[in-house]
């Protein structure tokens, strides 16, 4: 009866909200932005969502959700361009597509591969929306049984799986997740207000770091710096060719394969931390094993595109299940999505299913509708979108950094935003370089406040019940549901440790050098030690328990990994270093020289304000780093700055001021 009395009316209300012209407009805008972001290899949904967050604050919740979901949904569709045309995975979930998609492009069948992939993305998105709708229908009575202890155990389950299923060396995943949790505790504690790793002499840190800064720094900056160091166009000249209708026919002939792989994508997406890292490989493996003739796989078999692409988009719907229903992000993108929902005054979890079921269904079917729009736009605009990949990235990178810095500043309207962005971006570069899981770090950061709140509430309530009698207290903290989740946690840890070696975020190999990876781990260990000592010195017990527990576990993991590094050979995967053993070992431009350009932008912003700094930075960068003529450097500078001024003026936003603005009264946009 609950279905007829509550769920079906909420579903009808969701469709009514979603089909309003305003929501359709925002959904299309999100899809268009997602296409622009997704075509750049490696940047993807996390960076795109992080850019959106400052601008959705104060929006109508349904409109803001439509904008975010539109960008998120089209990402696994648009990143197919780089996988097929360039042979470069557009994202974590499009790696397997390269195996057959790129050979097809090289023999002139890029259009065929792309059209089949877009149809698979559309179909996978619809399958995942249906699965999520059905799951909420069936599981809603169970969801309503979840209390604070159950939610705490679910968060622990999610973090354990994220940490273990985070790379070839499980301890690195544990350390990355623990570091994210500790960084999330910086500032005033939510319960008692005690300061952790912050002082009132640095007011910026009292409120902690913002998800906008962390998302952009951990993901966007490392990928942009990496592409900039290559100093070439993203694509090397593959044309689309013909075969759009043939690709659609390929999908229809393999529709059952597409259905099975979409279901695989939903199931894998439900598991926090697994998701995009392996879903395409699992689907590709199933595709190969279920096919009689395996001779053409890896040489341009269309089924090698259909399988992974069907699972990639369905994976997002699966990841929404733990994200919306329990507030546990199933992936890095979902972690940023949770931050966006918080800005819209929405709180995912059982209580959202109870009180905002219509909003829940709006998100679900926004995903399906955005997938439809995305697939259609990709087909209509394929030739134009493909041209973006032929632009020399050196001309795009400074414009992207301009947008990132502007978006970061909107989080608090402080010069500290830019400084924090540089530091977090540098951390992101190092995590990527030494193969520490960035999704684990990001999810740990997002879950930090939620885990601490659940732990404090469970501790207080349990303490009160134990004062009554022992049985009452045990019934609260060891309910049947808690014990079931605890069993799942133990089982997931065991399975995760067995399968962690198959979860690969980078293609680097160990090169026989121990010193640099060990030094980086020592730096992490030093920070964790300082954070642990800082937490131990806090007087209020409720404000110190969480960082002490997390810091202790993370420190133990660091020490164990250091011991292992001492004992194993230099060829072990724990010594991966992209600068010496990966694709970045022989890039034409060094890391430090590239970073110095953006350090200069920061310094100029502190001195003269953002707009003046942009003019000086663009002129120097386009002239000397990009090698343009003085006239072309001037034209690019005028175009970039004018575009940013128009964007800021439309939104009514200000730019970061510098020391110059403190002593002079300048007009907008220089003030």
XYZ file of C-alpha atoms in Angstrom, residues 105 233 252 277 441 670:
6
model
C 38.905 5.180 -35.631
C 46.908 19.306 -29.426
C 20.384 -3.173 -31.971
C 37.619 2.336 -11.698
C 40.833 11.097 -0.508
C 39.531 46.277 -10.934
